[in-house]
Short mmCIF file of C-alpha atoms and ligand atoms in Angstrom, two decimals:
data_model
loop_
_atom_site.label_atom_id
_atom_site.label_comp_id
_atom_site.label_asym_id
_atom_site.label_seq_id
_atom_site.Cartn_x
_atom_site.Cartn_y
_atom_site.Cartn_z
CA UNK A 1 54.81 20.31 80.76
CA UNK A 2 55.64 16.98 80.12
CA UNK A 3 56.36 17.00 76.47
CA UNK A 4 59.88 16.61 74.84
CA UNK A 5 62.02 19.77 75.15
CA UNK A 6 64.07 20.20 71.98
CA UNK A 7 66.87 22.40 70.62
CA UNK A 8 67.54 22.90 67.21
CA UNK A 9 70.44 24.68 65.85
CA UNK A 10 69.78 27.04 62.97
CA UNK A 11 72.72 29.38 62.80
CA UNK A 12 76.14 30.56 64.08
CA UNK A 13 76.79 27.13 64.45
CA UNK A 14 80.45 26.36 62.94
CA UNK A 15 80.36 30.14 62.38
CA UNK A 16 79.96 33.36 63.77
CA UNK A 17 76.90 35.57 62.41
CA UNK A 18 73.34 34.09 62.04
CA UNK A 19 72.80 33.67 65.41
CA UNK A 20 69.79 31.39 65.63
CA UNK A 21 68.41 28.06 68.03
CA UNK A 22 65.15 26.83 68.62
CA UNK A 23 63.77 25.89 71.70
CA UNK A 24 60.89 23.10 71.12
CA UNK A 25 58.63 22.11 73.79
CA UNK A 26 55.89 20.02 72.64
CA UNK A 27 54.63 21.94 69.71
CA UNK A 28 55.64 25.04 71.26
CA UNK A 29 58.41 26.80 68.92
CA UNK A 30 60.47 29.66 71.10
CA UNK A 31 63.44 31.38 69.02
CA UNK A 32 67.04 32.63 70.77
CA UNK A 33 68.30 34.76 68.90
CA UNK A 34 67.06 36.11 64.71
CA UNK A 35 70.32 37.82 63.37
CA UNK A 36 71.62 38.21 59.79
CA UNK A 37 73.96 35.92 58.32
CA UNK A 38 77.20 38.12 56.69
CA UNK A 39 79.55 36.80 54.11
CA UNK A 40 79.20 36.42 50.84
CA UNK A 41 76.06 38.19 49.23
CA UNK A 42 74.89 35.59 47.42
CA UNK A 43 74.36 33.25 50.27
CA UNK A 44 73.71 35.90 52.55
CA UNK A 45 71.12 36.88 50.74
CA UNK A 46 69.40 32.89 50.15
CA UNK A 47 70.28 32.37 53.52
CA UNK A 48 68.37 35.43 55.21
CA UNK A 49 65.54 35.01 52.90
CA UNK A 50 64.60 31.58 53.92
CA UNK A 51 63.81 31.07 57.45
CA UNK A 52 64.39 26.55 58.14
CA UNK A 53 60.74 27.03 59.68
CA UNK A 54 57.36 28.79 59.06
CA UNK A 55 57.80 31.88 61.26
CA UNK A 56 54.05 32.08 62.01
CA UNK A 57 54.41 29.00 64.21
CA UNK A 58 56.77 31.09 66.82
CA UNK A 59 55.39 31.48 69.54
CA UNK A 60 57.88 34.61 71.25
CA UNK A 61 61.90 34.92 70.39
CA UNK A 62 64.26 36.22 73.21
CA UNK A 63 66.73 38.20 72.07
CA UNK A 64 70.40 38.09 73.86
CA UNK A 65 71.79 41.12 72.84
CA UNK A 66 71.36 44.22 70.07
CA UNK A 67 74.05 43.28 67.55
CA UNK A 68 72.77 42.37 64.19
CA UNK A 69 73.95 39.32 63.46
CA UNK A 70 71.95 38.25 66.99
CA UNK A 71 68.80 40.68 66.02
CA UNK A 72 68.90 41.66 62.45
CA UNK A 73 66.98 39.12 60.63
CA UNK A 74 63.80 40.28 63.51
CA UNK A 75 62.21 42.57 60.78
CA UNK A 76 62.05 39.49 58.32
CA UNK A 77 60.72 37.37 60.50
CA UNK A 78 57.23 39.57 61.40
CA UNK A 79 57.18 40.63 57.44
CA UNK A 80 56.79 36.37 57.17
CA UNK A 81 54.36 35.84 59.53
CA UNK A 82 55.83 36.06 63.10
CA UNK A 83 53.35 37.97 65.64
CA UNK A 84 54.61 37.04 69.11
CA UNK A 85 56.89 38.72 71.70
CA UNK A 86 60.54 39.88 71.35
CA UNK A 87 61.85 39.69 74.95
CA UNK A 88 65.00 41.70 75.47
CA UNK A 89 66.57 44.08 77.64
CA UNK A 90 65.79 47.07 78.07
CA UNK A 91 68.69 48.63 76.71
CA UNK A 92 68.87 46.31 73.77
CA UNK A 93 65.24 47.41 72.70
CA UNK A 94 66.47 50.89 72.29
CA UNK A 95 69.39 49.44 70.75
CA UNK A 96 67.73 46.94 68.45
CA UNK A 97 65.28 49.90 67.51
CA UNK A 98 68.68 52.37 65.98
CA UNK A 99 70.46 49.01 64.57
CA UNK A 100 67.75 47.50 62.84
CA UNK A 101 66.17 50.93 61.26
CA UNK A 102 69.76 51.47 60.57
CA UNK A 103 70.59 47.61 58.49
CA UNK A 104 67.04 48.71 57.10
CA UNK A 105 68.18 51.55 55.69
CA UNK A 106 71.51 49.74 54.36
CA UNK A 107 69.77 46.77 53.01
CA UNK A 108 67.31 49.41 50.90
CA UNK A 109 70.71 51.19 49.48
CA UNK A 110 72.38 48.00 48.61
CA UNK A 111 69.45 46.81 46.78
CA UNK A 112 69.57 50.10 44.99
CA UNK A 113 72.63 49.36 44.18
CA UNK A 114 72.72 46.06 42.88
CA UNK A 115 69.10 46.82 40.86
CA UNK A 116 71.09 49.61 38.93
CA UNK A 117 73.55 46.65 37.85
CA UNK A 118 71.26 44.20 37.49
CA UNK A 119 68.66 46.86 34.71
CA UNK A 120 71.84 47.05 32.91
CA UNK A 121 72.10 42.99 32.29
CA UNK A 122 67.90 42.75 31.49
CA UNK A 123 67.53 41.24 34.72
CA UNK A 124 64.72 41.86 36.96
CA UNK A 125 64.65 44.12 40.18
CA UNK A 126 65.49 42.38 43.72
CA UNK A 127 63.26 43.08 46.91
CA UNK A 128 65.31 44.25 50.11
CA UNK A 129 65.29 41.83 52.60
CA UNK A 130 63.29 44.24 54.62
CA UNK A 131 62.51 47.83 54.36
CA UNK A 132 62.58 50.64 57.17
CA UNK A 133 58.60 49.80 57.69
CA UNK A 134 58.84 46.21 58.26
CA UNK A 135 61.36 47.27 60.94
CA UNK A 136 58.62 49.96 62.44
CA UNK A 137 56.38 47.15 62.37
CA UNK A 138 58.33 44.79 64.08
CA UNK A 139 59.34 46.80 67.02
CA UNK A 140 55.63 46.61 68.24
CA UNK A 141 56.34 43.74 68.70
CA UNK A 142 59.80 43.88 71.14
CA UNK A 143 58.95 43.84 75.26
CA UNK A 144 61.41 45.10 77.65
CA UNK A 145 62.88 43.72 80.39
CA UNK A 146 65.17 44.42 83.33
CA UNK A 147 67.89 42.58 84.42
CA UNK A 148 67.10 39.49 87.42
CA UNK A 149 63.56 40.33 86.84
CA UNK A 150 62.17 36.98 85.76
CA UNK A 151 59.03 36.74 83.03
CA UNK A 152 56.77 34.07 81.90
CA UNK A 153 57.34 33.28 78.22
CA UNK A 154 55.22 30.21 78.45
CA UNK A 155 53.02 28.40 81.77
CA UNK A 156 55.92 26.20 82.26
CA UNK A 157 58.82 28.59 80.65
CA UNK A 158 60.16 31.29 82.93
CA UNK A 159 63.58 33.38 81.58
CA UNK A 160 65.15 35.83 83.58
CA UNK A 161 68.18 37.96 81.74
CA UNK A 162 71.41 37.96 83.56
CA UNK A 163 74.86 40.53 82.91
CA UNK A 164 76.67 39.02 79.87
CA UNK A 165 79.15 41.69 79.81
CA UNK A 166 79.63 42.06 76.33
CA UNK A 167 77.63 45.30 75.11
CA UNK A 168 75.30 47.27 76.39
CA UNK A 169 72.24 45.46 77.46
CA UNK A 170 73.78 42.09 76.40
CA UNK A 171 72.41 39.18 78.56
CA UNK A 172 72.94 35.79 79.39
CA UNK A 173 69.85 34.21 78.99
CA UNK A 174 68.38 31.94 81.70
CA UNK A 175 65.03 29.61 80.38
CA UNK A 176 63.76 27.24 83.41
CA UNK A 177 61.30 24.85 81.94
CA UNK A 178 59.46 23.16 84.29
CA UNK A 179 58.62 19.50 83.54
CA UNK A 180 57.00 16.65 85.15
CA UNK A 181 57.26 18.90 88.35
CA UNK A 182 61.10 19.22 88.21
CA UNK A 183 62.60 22.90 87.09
CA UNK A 184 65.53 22.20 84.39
CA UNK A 185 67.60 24.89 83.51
CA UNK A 186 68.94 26.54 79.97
CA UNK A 187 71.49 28.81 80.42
CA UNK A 188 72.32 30.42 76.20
CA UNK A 189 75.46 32.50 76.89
CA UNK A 190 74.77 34.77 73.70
CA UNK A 191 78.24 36.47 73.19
CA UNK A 192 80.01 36.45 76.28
CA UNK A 193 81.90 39.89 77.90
CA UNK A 194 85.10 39.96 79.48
CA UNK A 195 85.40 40.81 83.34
CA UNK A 196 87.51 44.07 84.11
CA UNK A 197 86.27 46.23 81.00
CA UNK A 198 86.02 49.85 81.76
CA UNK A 199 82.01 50.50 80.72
CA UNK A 200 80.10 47.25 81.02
CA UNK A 201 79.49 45.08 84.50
CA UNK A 202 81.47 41.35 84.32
CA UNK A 203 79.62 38.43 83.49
CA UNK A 204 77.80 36.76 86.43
CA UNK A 205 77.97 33.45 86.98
CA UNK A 206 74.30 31.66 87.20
CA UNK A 207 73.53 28.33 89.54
CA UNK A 208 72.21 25.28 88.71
CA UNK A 209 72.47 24.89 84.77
CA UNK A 210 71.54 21.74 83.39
CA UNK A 211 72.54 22.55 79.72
CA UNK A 212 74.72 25.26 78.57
CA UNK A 213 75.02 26.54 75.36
CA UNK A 214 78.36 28.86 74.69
CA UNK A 215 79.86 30.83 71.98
CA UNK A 216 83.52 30.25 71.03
CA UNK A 217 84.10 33.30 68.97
CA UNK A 218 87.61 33.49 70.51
CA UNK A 219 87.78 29.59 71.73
CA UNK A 220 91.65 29.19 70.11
CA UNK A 221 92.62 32.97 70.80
CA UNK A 222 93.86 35.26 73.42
CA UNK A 223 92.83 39.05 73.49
CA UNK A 224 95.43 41.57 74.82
CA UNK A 225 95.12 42.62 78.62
CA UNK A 226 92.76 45.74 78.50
CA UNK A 227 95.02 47.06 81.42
CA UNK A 228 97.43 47.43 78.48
CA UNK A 229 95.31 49.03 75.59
CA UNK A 230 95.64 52.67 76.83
CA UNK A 231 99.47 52.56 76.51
CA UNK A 232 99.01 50.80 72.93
CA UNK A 233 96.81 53.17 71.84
CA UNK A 234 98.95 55.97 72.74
CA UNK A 235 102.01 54.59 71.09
CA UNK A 236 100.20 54.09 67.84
CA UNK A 237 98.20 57.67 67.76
CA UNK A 238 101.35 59.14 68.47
CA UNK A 239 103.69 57.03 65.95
CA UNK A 240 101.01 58.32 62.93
CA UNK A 241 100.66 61.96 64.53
CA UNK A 242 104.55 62.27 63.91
CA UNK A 243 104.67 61.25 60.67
CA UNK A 244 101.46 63.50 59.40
CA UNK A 245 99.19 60.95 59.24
CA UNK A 246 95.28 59.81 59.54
CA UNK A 247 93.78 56.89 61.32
CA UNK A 248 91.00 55.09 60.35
CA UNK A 249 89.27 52.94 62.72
CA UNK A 250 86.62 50.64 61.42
CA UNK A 251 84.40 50.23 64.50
CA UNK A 252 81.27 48.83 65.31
CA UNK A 253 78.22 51.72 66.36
CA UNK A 254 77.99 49.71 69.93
CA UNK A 255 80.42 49.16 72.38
CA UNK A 256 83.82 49.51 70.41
CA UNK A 257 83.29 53.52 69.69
CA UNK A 258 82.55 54.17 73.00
CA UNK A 259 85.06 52.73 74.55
CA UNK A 260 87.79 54.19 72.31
CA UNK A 261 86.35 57.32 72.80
CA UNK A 262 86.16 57.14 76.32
CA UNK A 263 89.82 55.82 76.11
CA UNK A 264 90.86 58.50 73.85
CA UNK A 265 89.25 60.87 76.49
CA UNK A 266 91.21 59.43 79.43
CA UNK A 267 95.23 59.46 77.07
CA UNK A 268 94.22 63.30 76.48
CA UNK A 269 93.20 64.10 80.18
CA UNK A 270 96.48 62.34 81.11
CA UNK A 271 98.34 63.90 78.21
CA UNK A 272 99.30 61.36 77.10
CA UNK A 273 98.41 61.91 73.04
CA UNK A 274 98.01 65.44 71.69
CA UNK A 275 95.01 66.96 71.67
CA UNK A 276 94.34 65.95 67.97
CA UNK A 277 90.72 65.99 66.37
CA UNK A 278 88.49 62.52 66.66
CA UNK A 279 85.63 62.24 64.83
CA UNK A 280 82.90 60.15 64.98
CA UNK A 281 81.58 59.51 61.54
CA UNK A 282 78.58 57.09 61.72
CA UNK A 283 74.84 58.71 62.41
CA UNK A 284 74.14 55.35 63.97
CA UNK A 285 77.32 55.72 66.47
CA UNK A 286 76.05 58.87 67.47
CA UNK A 287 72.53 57.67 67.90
CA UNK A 288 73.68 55.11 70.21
CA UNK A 289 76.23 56.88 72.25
CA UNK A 290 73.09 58.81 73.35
CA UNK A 291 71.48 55.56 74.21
CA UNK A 292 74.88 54.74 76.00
CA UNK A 293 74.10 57.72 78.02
CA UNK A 294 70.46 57.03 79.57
CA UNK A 295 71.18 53.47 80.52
CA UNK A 296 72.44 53.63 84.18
CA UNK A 297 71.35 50.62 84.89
CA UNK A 298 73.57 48.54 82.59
CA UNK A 299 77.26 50.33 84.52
CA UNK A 300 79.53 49.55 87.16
CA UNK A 301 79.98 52.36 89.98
CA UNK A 302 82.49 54.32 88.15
CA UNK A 303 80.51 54.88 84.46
CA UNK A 304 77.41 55.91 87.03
CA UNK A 305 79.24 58.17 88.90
CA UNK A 306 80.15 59.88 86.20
CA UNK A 307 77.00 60.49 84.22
CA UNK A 308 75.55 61.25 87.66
CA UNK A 309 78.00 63.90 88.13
CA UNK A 310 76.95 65.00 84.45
CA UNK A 311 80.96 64.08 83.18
CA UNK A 312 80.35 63.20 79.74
CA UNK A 313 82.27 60.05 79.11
CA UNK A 314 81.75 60.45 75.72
CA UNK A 315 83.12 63.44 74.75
CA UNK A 316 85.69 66.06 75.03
CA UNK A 317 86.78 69.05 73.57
CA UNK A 318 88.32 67.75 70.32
CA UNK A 319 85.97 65.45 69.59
CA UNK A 320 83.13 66.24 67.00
CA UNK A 321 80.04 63.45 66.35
CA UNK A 322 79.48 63.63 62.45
CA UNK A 323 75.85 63.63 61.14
CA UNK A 324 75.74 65.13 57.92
CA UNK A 325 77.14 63.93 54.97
CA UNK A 326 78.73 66.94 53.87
CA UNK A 327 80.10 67.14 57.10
CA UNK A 328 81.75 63.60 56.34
CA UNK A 329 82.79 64.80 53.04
CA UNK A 330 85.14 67.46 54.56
CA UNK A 331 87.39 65.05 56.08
CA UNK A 332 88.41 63.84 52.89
CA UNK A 333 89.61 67.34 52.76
CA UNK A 334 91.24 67.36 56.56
CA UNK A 335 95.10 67.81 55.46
CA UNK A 336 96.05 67.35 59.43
CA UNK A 337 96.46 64.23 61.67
CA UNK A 338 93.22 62.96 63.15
CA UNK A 339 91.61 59.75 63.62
CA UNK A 340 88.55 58.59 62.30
CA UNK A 341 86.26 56.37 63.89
CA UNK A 342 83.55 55.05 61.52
CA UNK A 343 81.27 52.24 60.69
CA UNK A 344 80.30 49.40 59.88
CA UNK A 345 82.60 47.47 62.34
CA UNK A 346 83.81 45.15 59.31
CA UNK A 347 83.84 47.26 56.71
CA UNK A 348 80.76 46.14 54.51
CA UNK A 349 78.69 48.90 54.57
CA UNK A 350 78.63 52.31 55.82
CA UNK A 351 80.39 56.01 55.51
CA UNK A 352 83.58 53.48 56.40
CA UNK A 353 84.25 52.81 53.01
CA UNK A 354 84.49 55.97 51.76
CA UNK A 355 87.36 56.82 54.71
CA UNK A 356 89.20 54.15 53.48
CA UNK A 357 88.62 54.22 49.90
CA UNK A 358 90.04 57.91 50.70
CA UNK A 359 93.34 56.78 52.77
CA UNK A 360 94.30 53.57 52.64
CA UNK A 361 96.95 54.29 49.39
CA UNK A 362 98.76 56.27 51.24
CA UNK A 363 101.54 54.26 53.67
CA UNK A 364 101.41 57.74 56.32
CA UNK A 365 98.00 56.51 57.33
CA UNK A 366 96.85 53.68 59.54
CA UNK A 367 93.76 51.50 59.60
CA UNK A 368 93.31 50.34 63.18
CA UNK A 369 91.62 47.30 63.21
CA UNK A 370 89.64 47.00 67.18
CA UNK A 371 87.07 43.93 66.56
CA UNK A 372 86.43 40.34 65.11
CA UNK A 373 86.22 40.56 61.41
CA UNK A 374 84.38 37.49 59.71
CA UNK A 375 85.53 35.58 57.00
CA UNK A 376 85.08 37.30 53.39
CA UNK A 377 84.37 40.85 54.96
CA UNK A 378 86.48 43.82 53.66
CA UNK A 379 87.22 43.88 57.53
CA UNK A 380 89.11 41.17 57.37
CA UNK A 381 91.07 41.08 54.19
CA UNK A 382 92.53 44.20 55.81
CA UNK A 383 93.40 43.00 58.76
CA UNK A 384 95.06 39.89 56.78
CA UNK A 385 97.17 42.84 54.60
CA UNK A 386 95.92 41.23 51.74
CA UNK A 387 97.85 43.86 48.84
CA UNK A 388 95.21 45.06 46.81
CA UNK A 389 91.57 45.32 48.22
CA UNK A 390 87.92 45.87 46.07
CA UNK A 391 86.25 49.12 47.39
CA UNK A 392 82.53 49.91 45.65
CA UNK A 393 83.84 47.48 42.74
CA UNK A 394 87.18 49.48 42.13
CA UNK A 395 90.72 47.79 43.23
CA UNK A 396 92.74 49.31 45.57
CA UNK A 397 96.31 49.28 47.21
CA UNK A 398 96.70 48.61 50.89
CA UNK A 399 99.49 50.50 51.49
CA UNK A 400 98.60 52.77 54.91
CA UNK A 401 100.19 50.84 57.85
CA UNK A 402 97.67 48.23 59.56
CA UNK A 403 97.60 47.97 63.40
CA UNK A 404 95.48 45.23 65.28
CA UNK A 405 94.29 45.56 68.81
CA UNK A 406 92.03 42.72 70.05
CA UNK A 407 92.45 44.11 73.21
CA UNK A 408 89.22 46.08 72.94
CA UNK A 409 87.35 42.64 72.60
CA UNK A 410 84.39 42.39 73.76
CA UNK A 411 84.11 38.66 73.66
CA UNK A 412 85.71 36.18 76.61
CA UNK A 413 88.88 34.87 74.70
CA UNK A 414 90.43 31.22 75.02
CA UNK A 415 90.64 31.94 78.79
CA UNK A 416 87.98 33.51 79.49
CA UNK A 417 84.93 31.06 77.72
CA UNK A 418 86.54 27.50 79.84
CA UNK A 419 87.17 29.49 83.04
CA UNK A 420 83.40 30.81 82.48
CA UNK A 421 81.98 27.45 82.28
CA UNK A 422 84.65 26.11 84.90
CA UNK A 423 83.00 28.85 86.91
CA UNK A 424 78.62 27.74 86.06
CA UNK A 425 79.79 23.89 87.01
CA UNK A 426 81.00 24.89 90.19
CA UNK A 427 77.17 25.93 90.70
CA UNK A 428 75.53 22.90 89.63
CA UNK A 429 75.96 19.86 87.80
CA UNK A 430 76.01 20.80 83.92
CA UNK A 431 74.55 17.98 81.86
CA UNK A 432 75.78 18.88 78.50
CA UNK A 433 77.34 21.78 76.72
CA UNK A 434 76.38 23.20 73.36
CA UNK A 435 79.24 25.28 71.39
CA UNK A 436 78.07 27.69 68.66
CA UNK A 437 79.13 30.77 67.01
CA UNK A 438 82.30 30.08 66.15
CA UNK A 439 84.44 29.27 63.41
CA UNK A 440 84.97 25.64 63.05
CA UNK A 441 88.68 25.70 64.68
CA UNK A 442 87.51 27.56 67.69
CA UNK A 443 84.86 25.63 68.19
CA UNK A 444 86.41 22.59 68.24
CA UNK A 445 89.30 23.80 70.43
CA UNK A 446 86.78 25.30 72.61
CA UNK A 447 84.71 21.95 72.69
CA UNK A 448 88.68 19.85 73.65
CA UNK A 449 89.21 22.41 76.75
CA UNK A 450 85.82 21.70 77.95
CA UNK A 451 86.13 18.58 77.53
CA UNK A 452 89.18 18.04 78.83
CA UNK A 453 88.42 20.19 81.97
CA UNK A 454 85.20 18.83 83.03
CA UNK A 455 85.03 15.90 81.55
CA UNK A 456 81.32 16.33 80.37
CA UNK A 457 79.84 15.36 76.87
CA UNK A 458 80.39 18.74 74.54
CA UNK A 459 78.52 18.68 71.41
CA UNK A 460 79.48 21.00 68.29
CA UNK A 461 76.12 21.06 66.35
CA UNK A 462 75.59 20.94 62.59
CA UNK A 463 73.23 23.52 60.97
CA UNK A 464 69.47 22.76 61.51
CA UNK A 465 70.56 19.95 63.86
CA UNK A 466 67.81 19.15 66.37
CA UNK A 467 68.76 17.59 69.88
CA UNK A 468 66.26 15.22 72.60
CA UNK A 469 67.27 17.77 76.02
CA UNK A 470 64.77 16.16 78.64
ZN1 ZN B 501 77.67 40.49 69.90
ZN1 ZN B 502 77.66 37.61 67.87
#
């Protein structure tokens, strides 16, 4: 190749969801990354809509990992004329296939919703973004890949996934272009995992990157030592036990519910929490914990060992996985301590709502907040104790006890991201580095560590910003 390789930024740039870049070589178009953008609906709405460019000139999209603001736009993006390639992992095309039927599904409901409203004003009836068959229709489309096994994409564009760490099938995506005879190398860290979690693999560390582009999700905060979390979670399931209470644990369908569970699992094996009932209220959580359980090749030795042994890290006795919704109805009606684990992760969708809707007057209870939660979600006005809180239009009072544990994270914190790309210098001589997906404060502390640390040009891009790479 000997054409100009470009990148553009299109989203999660200054923010977190809307993960979106676009790699230009010549007048080749290759997309990282087609996820939602979540905040307010309005924008949402324009902003997932209206793709910056004509999908039908894409020629393939790699996908980093299965969460939707990285995937969930995908659907869109064939309805408008895309017809290439997804390349993912393996795992995250089994993944992608439950999450996106699943915001499918959601977006159909919400539009439901919000049609009813808008008949009763005259106005006209709103499309979904996409519907369950665009989704169908777009999985065609998704190719799977194992780890380290490297694919052409392009003659002169070879990508080979690495471990990111972060959820299952997550990858750090490595693009070599080859130009004017000389390999260059693209390393997009997607969201970055932590090293020492119990499920996942660490992060590796890949050689010779040329230009690095890193999320910063966490880049001003620090997450709890996971070595900790057991003994946290203990204290707090057994503060609310005592005093009769429920807890409700918004939680994302990947990654987070499993490993409470399988926390959960190890506090009641080591008696250390009563044997209370869990539940697992989310159809999607239990669809995926039963993708969790036929992807050996994503675990360290110990997860292996024990689904080779046929120990079920994700269950135990107490536990139930909730499918129906009458079965979800009846905890409403559950007059003894249990906790509740339900999604969506930040509260904006989902059998979630109705669990708090249901508890969270009543100062007994606790809400356990276990991931990020993006500006203007429900999520996160909880987790800010904001007093009063708008459920399905009606106002409610936070009164049940709130309880945050980042220590669950599954994104490198303020420590983790610079000793990361400490770690990928120390391999090669990095050019320039890229921070996205961030808020604009942890970006731009991010951005000063780098900086600061290795001394190389770090660039926070602007939305739709397009950069000259070689
Ligand atoms: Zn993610
Ligand atoms: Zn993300």
């Amino acid at each position: 190749m000997d054409e100009k390789v470009r990148l553009q930024f299109h989203g999660a740039v200054q923010n977190t969801t809307g993960s979106m870049h676009m790699l230009h070589m010549g007048d080749k178009k290759i997309l990282l990354d087609c996820g939602l953008f979540q905040g307010r609906r309005e924008e949402s709405r324009e902003r997932n809509l209206n793709f910056p460019f004509k999908p039908a000139e894409v020629t393939a999209l790699i996908l980093s990992h299965a969460h939707i603001d990285h995937c969930g736009n995908i659907p869109n993006l064939r309805k408008q004329g895309f017809d290439g390639f997804v390349f993912c992992t393996t795992a995250t095309l089994d993944l992608s296939s439950a999450l996106l039927r699943d915001s499918a599904h959601i977006q159909e409901k919400d539009i439901e919703f919000l049609n009813k409203k808008r008949a009763r004003r005259g106005l006209p009836p709103l499309q979904p973004i996409y519907t369950i068959e665009d989704t169908e229709k777009c999985l065609y489309n998704f190719h799977g890949v194992y780890y380290h096994k490297t694919f052409h994409v392009l003659k002169d564009i070879l990508v080979t996934f690495l471990d990111a760490g972060h959820i299952l099938g997550s990858a750090l995506t490595v693009i070599d272009v080859r130009k004017n005879g000389h390999m260059q190398r693209i390393l997009f860290t997607g969201d970055l995992g932590r090293k020492n979690m119990p499920i996942l693999r660490d992060p590796e560390i890949p050689d010779n990157v040329d230009i690095l582009i890193i999320e910063s999700t966490y880049g001003n905060r620090f997450h709890g030592d996971i070595a900790q979390s057991d003994e946290k979670l203990a204290g707090i399931i057994n503060r609310v036990v005592a005093r009769g209470g429920k807890i409700i644990v918004p939680a994302f369908s990947v990654g987070r519910t499993q490993e409470l569970v399988f926390s959960m699992k190890r506090l009641i094996d080591q008696k250390l929490i009563p044997q209370i009932p869990v539940f697992v209220d989310s159809p999607l959580s239990v669809n995926v914990t039963e993708i969790f359980r036929s992807h050996y090749e994503c675990y360290g030795s110990e997860m292996r060992d024990l689904l080779l042994e046929g120990r079920d890290p994700f269950g135990f006795e107490t536990l139930t996985y909730v499918r129906t919704v009458e079965e979800s109805k009846a905890l409403n009606d559950l007059k003894k301590p249990c906790v509740i684990l339900s999604a969506s992760g930040m509260c904006e969708a989902g059998r979630i709502l109705h669990h708090l809707k249901n508890n969270i007057e009543n100062p007994a209870n606790l809400i356990l907040i276990v991931g990020f939660m993006a500006v203007d979600t429900l999520g996160r006005k909880i987790a800010e104790r904001q007093p009063t809180v708008r459920i399905f239009g009606e106002i409610y009072n936070l009164r049940a006890e709130v309880a945050i544990m980042n220590e669950f994270s599954a994104h490198a914190d303020a420590n983790g991201l610079p000793e990361f790309a400490t770690a990928v210098s120390r391999q090669g001589d990095i050019k320039k580095i890229f921070v996205v997906h961030g808020e604009p404060d942890q970006s731009e502390a991010l951005a000063g560590r780098l900086r600061e640390t290795l001394g190389m040009e770090v660039i926070i891009p602007r939305r739709n910003e397009i950069f000259d790479l070689f």
